[in-house]
Every structure is written in C-alpha cells, then in structure tokens.
C-alpha cells in the first residue's frame, strides 16, 4: 500500500482579528480562542478522494492554497493579522512494510514557501482490528489535534 492522505488541515493563527471567521472558501471547522486576542482558524482542506497519494493531493491542493493565501483577495494580507500558518497532513501507511516514503512536488513546496506556510505531517500506522485481524481502519478526530 502506497502512503495515503487521510486528512489535511490548514491552521491560521491570528492576533487582533475581531470580525467573523474568514471563508477560505468555506468557514473554518473550528476556531480556538486564546489570550491577548489570539485566534486560530482551522480549515478542513481534505480532498474527497479516500485513496489519494501524497503527490496527487499536493498537486490538487497547491493551486487552491495559492488562490486562498497568495492572491490580492486573500483575507490574510501578508504581515497583517496572521502570525503563523500551518498545513497539517495526516498520512496513513502500511504498518507491515519495513519502510515507506513519498515525495513532495517542488511546485507545491514553492507555494508553501511563497505563502509562509509551515508543513506538519502525522503518520498513522494502523494496527489490525483485534476483532477480525484484517481491518486497517483508523478512527481519529483530526480536528482536535493541538500543537
């Protein structure tokens, strides 16, 4: 099994943002409030395909990120409000293999650099379901992860 993307979140940390959460293009799935005007908007950018490789996900997501964050229409103008932006990938790989790997397309990495987005990856190596020994289903709440 090639490593598969199981979820993608975009976290935008802001300070001083007082209006409603911006749409990118949808509303955030969660908003965390902190001290001193800190707000973290969490957007679910997961793709509809359930079996998508990291490379394919990056190719589809790169242009979306560029439009959302690197264009003049971005709700987070560079240097204004946004303190830190992090893209979090959840990747599932086969626990039985000795090793696994994947590539990040250069065009995708350039979009991240241009937008000042940090990249975070969590690997999920599912254990077989104890009831039947065959399933590699993973249950998780990807939106509840905290740094």
PDB file of C-alpha atoms in Angstrom:
ATOM      1  CA  UNK A   1       0.000   0.000   0.000  1.00  0.00           C
ATOM      2  CA  UNK A   2       1.357   3.400  -1.008  1.00  0.00           C
ATOM      3  CA  UNK A   3       1.017   6.012   1.778  1.00  0.00           C
ATOM      4  CA  UNK A   4      -2.392   7.689   1.519  1.00  0.00           C
ATOM      5  CA  UNK A   5      -3.568  11.119   2.672  1.00  0.00           C
ATOM      6  CA  UNK A   6      -6.376  10.755   5.222  1.00  0.00           C
ATOM      7  CA  UNK A   7      -6.830  14.408   6.152  1.00  0.00           C
ATOM      8  CA  UNK A   8      -5.486  17.908   5.559  1.00  0.00           C
ATOM      9  CA  UNK A   9      -5.976  20.857   7.899  1.00  0.00           C
ATOM     10  CA  UNK A  10      -4.921  24.468   7.489  1.00  0.00           C
ATOM     11  CA  UNK A  11      -4.369  26.343  10.754  1.00  0.00           C
ATOM     12  CA  UNK A  12      -4.118  30.120  10.640  1.00  0.00           C
ATOM     13  CA  UNK A  13      -3.070  31.772  13.896  1.00  0.00           C
ATOM     14  CA  UNK A  14      -4.093  35.432  14.124  1.00  0.00           C
ATOM     15  CA  UNK A  15      -3.792  38.231  16.636  1.00  0.00           C
ATOM     16  CA  UNK A  16      -6.278  41.081  16.697  1.00  0.00           C
ATOM     17  CA  UNK A  17      -8.787  39.558  14.284  1.00  0.00           C
ATOM     18  CA  UNK A  18     -12.159  40.800  15.538  1.00  0.00           C
ATOM     19  CA  UNK A  19     -14.554  40.029  12.687  1.00  0.00           C
ATOM     20  CA  UNK A  20     -16.253  36.815  11.723  1.00  0.00           C
ATOM     21  CA  UNK A  21     -14.018  33.950  10.643  1.00  0.00           C
ATOM     22  CA  UNK A  22     -12.894  34.405   7.033  1.00  0.00           C
ATOM     23  CA  UNK A  23     -14.066  31.970   4.390  1.00  0.00           C
ATOM     24  CA  UNK A  24     -11.298  30.009   2.625  1.00  0.00           C
ATOM     25  CA  UNK A  25     -13.558  29.299   0.638  1.00  0.00           C
ATOM     26  CA  UNK A  26     -15.602  27.629   3.382  1.00  0.00           C
ATOM     27  CA  UNK A  27     -15.956  28.551   7.027  1.00  0.00           C
ATOM     28  CA  UNK A  28     -13.439  27.048   9.453  1.00  0.00           C
ATOM     29  CA  UNK A  29     -14.368  23.756  11.098  1.00  0.00           C
ATOM     30  CA  UNK A  30     -13.098  25.085  14.399  1.00  0.00           C
ATOM     31  CA  UNK A  31     -11.987  28.372  15.960  1.00  0.00           C
ATOM     32  CA  UNK A  32      -9.750  28.329  19.034  1.00  0.00           C
ATOM     33  CA  UNK A  33      -9.653  31.471  21.170  1.00  0.00           C
ATOM     34  CA  UNK A  34      -6.548  32.322  23.177  1.00  0.00           C
ATOM     35  CA  UNK A  35      -5.104  35.103  25.300  1.00  0.00           C
ATOM     36  CA  UNK A  36      -4.293  38.593  24.118  1.00  0.00           C
ATOM     37  CA  UNK A  37      -6.510  38.426  21.022  1.00  0.00           C
ATOM     38  CA  UNK A  38      -5.066  35.166  19.690  1.00  0.00           C
ATOM     39  CA  UNK A  39      -7.484  33.256  17.436  1.00  0.00           C
ATOM     40  CA  UNK A  40      -6.711  30.092  15.483  1.00  0.00           C
ATOM     41  CA  UNK A  41      -8.910  29.334  12.486  1.00  0.00           C
ATOM     42  CA  UNK A  42      -8.820  25.662  11.478  1.00  0.00           C
ATOM     43  CA  UNK A  43      -9.945  24.756   7.958  1.00  0.00           C
ATOM     44  CA  UNK A  44     -10.514  21.237   6.655  1.00  0.00           C
ATOM     45  CA  UNK A  45      -8.885  21.049   3.219  1.00  0.00           C
ATOM     46  CA  UNK A  46      -9.194  17.262   2.947  1.00  0.00           C
ATOM     47  CA  UNK A  47      -9.896  16.004  -0.535  1.00  0.00           C
ATOM     48  CA  UNK A  48     -12.976  13.938  -1.334  1.00  0.00           C
ATOM     49  CA  UNK A  49     -10.973  11.005  -2.664  1.00  0.00           C
ATOM     50  CA  UNK A  50     -10.453   8.466   0.079  1.00  0.00           C
ATOM     51  CA  UNK A  51      -7.429   6.831  -1.549  1.00  0.00           C
ATOM     52  CA  UNK A  52      -5.143   9.613  -2.698  1.00  0.00           C
ATOM     53  CA  UNK A  53      -1.371   9.654  -2.639  1.00  0.00           C
ATOM     54  CA  UNK A  54       0.613  12.497  -1.118  1.00  0.00           C
ATOM     55  CA  UNK A  55       1.864  13.645  -4.534  1.00  0.00           C
ATOM     56  CA  UNK A  56      -1.627  13.721  -6.049  1.00  0.00           C
ATOM     57  CA  UNK A  57      -3.040  15.560  -3.034  1.00  0.00           C
ATOM     58  CA  UNK A  58      -0.292  18.176  -3.295  1.00  0.00           C
ATOM     59  CA  UNK A  59      -0.919  18.744  -6.991  1.00  0.00           C
ATOM     60  CA  UNK A  60      -4.626  19.331  -6.342  1.00  0.00           C
ATOM     61  CA  UNK A  61      -4.114  21.462  -3.257  1.00  0.00           C
ATOM     62  CA  UNK A  62      -1.268  23.698  -4.460  1.00  0.00           C
ATOM     63  CA  UNK A  63      -3.329  25.933  -6.721  1.00  0.00           C
ATOM     64  CA  UNK A  64      -6.099  26.206  -4.111  1.00  0.00           C
ATOM     65  CA  UNK A  65      -3.619  27.393  -1.491  1.00  0.00           C
ATOM     66  CA  UNK A  66      -2.112  29.862  -3.920  1.00  0.00           C
ATOM     67  CA  UNK A  67      -5.543  31.371  -4.672  1.00  0.00           C
ATOM     68  CA  UNK A  68      -6.546  31.443  -0.996  1.00  0.00           C
ATOM     69  CA  UNK A  69      -3.380  32.883   0.517  1.00  0.00           C
ATOM     70  CA  UNK A  70      -1.084  34.323  -2.182  1.00  0.00           C
ATOM     71  CA  UNK A  71      -3.599  36.425  -4.101  1.00  0.00           C
ATOM     72  CA  UNK A  72      -4.645  40.045  -3.524  1.00  0.00           C
ATOM     73  CA  UNK A  73      -8.061  38.684  -2.441  1.00  0.00           C
ATOM     74  CA  UNK A  74      -6.566  36.772   0.491  1.00  0.00           C
ATOM     75  CA  UNK A  75      -8.358  37.547   3.762  1.00  0.00           C
ATOM     76  CA  UNK A  76      -4.963  37.407   5.490  1.00  0.00           C
ATOM     77  CA  UNK A  77      -2.761  40.061   3.863  1.00  0.00           C
ATOM     78  CA  UNK A  78       0.918  39.325   4.393  1.00  0.00           C
ATOM     79  CA  UNK A  79       2.147  40.780   7.670  1.00  0.00           C
ATOM     80  CA  UNK A  80      -1.364  41.688   8.841  1.00  0.00           C
ATOM     81  CA  UNK A  81      -3.167  39.555  11.453  1.00  0.00           C
ATOM     82  CA  UNK A  82      -1.734  36.165  10.520  1.00  0.00           C
ATOM     83  CA  UNK A  83       1.066  35.172  12.863  1.00  0.00           C
ATOM     84  CA  UNK A  84       1.626  31.635  11.678  1.00  0.00           C
ATOM     85  CA  UNK A  85       0.042  29.348   9.122  1.00  0.00           C
ATOM     86  CA  UNK A  86       0.466  25.593   9.277  1.00  0.00           C
ATOM     87  CA  UNK A  87      -0.684  22.926   6.851  1.00  0.00           C
ATOM     88  CA  UNK A  88      -1.142  19.591   8.599  1.00  0.00           C
ATOM     89  CA  UNK A  89      -1.224  16.366   6.607  1.00  0.00           C
ATOM     90  CA  UNK A  90      -2.420  13.080   8.065  1.00  0.00           C
ATOM     91  CA  UNK A  91      -0.807  10.216   6.147  1.00  0.00           C
ATOM     92  CA  UNK A  92      -1.588   6.538   6.603  1.00  0.00           C
ATOM     93  CA  UNK A  93       0.945   3.898   5.668  1.00  0.00           C
ATOM     94  CA  UNK A  94       1.115   0.126   5.930  1.00  0.00           C
ATOM     95  CA  UNK A  95       2.495  -0.938   9.313  1.00  0.00           C
ATOM     96  CA  UNK A  96       3.703  -4.258   7.879  1.00  0.00           C
ATOM     97  CA  UNK A  97       6.221  -2.704   5.473  1.00  0.00           C
ATOM     98  CA  UNK A  98       9.763  -2.167   6.645  1.00  0.00           C
ATOM     99  CA  UNK A  99       9.787   1.382   5.322  1.00  0.00           C
ATOM    100  CA  UNK A 100       7.737   3.802   3.279  1.00  0.00           C
ATOM    101  CA  UNK A 101       8.348   7.070   1.501  1.00  0.00           C
ATOM    102  CA  UNK A 102       6.779   9.706  -0.702  1.00  0.00           C
ATOM    103  CA  UNK A 103       7.788  12.902  -2.474  1.00  0.00           C
ATOM    104  CA  UNK A 104       6.609  16.479  -2.047  1.00  0.00           C
ATOM    105  CA  UNK A 105       6.252  18.088  -5.514  1.00  0.00           C
ATOM    106  CA  UNK A 106       8.522  21.122  -5.917  1.00  0.00           C
ATOM    107  CA  UNK A 107       5.665  23.298  -7.203  1.00  0.00           C
ATOM    108  CA  UNK A 108       3.705  22.539  -4.039  1.00  0.00           C
ATOM    109  CA  UNK A 109       6.646  23.312  -1.778  1.00  0.00           C
ATOM    110  CA  UNK A 110       7.147  26.620  -3.616  1.00  0.00           C
ATOM    111  CA  UNK A 111       3.527  27.602  -2.906  1.00  0.00           C
ATOM    112  CA  UNK A 112       4.099  26.867   0.785  1.00  0.00           C
ATOM    113  CA  UNK A 113       7.283  28.932   0.846  1.00  0.00           C
ATOM    114  CA  UNK A 114       5.687  31.840  -1.031  1.00  0.00           C
ATOM    115  CA  UNK A 115       2.737  31.898   1.407  1.00  0.00           C
ATOM    116  CA  UNK A 116       4.908  31.368   4.503  1.00  0.00           C
ATOM    117  CA  UNK A 117       3.132  28.124   5.385  1.00  0.00           C
ATOM    118  CA  UNK A 118       4.756  25.588   7.702  1.00  0.00           C
ATOM    119  CA  UNK A 119       4.250  21.915   6.857  1.00  0.00           C
ATOM    120  CA  UNK A 120       3.434  19.341   9.513  1.00  0.00           C
ATOM    121  CA  UNK A 121       2.918  15.617   8.861  1.00  0.00           C
ATOM    122  CA  UNK A 122       1.483  12.998  11.178  1.00  0.00           C
ATOM    123  CA  UNK A 123       1.929   9.371  10.148  1.00  0.00           C
ATOM    124  CA  UNK A 124      -0.697   6.825  11.088  1.00  0.00           C
ATOM    125  CA  UNK A 125       0.392   3.197  11.094  1.00  0.00           C
ATOM    126  CA  UNK A 126      -2.835   1.310  11.829  1.00  0.00           C
ATOM    127  CA  UNK A 127      -2.858  -1.856  13.831  1.00  0.00           C
ATOM    128  CA  UNK A 128      -5.093  -4.684  12.638  1.00  0.00           C
ATOM    129  CA  UNK A 129      -8.529  -4.615  14.242  1.00  0.00           C
ATOM    130  CA  UNK A 130      -8.411  -7.092  17.117  1.00  0.00           C
ATOM    131  CA  UNK A 131     -11.861  -8.465  16.300  1.00  0.00           C
ATOM    132  CA  UNK A 132     -11.030  -9.835  12.856  1.00  0.00           C
ATOM    133  CA  UNK A 133      -7.303  -9.303  12.434  1.00  0.00           C
ATOM    134  CA  UNK A 134      -7.842  -7.993   8.900  1.00  0.00           C
ATOM    135  CA  UNK A 135      -9.069  -4.403   9.084  1.00  0.00           C
ATOM    136  CA  UNK A 136      -6.719  -1.444   8.846  1.00  0.00           C
ATOM    137  CA  UNK A 137      -9.451   1.132   9.613  1.00  0.00           C
ATOM    138  CA  UNK A 138      -8.258   4.094  11.671  1.00  0.00           C
ATOM    139  CA  UNK A 139     -10.587   6.156  13.861  1.00  0.00           C
ATOM    140  CA  UNK A 140      -9.403   9.622  14.737  1.00  0.00           C
ATOM    141  CA  UNK A 141     -10.633  13.153  15.225  1.00  0.00           C
ATOM    142  CA  UNK A 142      -8.191  15.062  13.044  1.00  0.00           C
ATOM    143  CA  UNK A 143      -9.677  18.440  14.010  1.00  0.00           C
ATOM    144  CA  UNK A 144      -8.955  18.018  17.716  1.00  0.00           C
ATOM    145  CA  UNK A 145      -5.159  17.782  17.397  1.00  0.00           C
ATOM    146  CA  UNK A 146      -3.340  20.574  19.192  1.00  0.00           C
ATOM    147  CA  UNK A 147       0.228  21.762  18.982  1.00  0.00           C
TER     148      UNK A 147
END
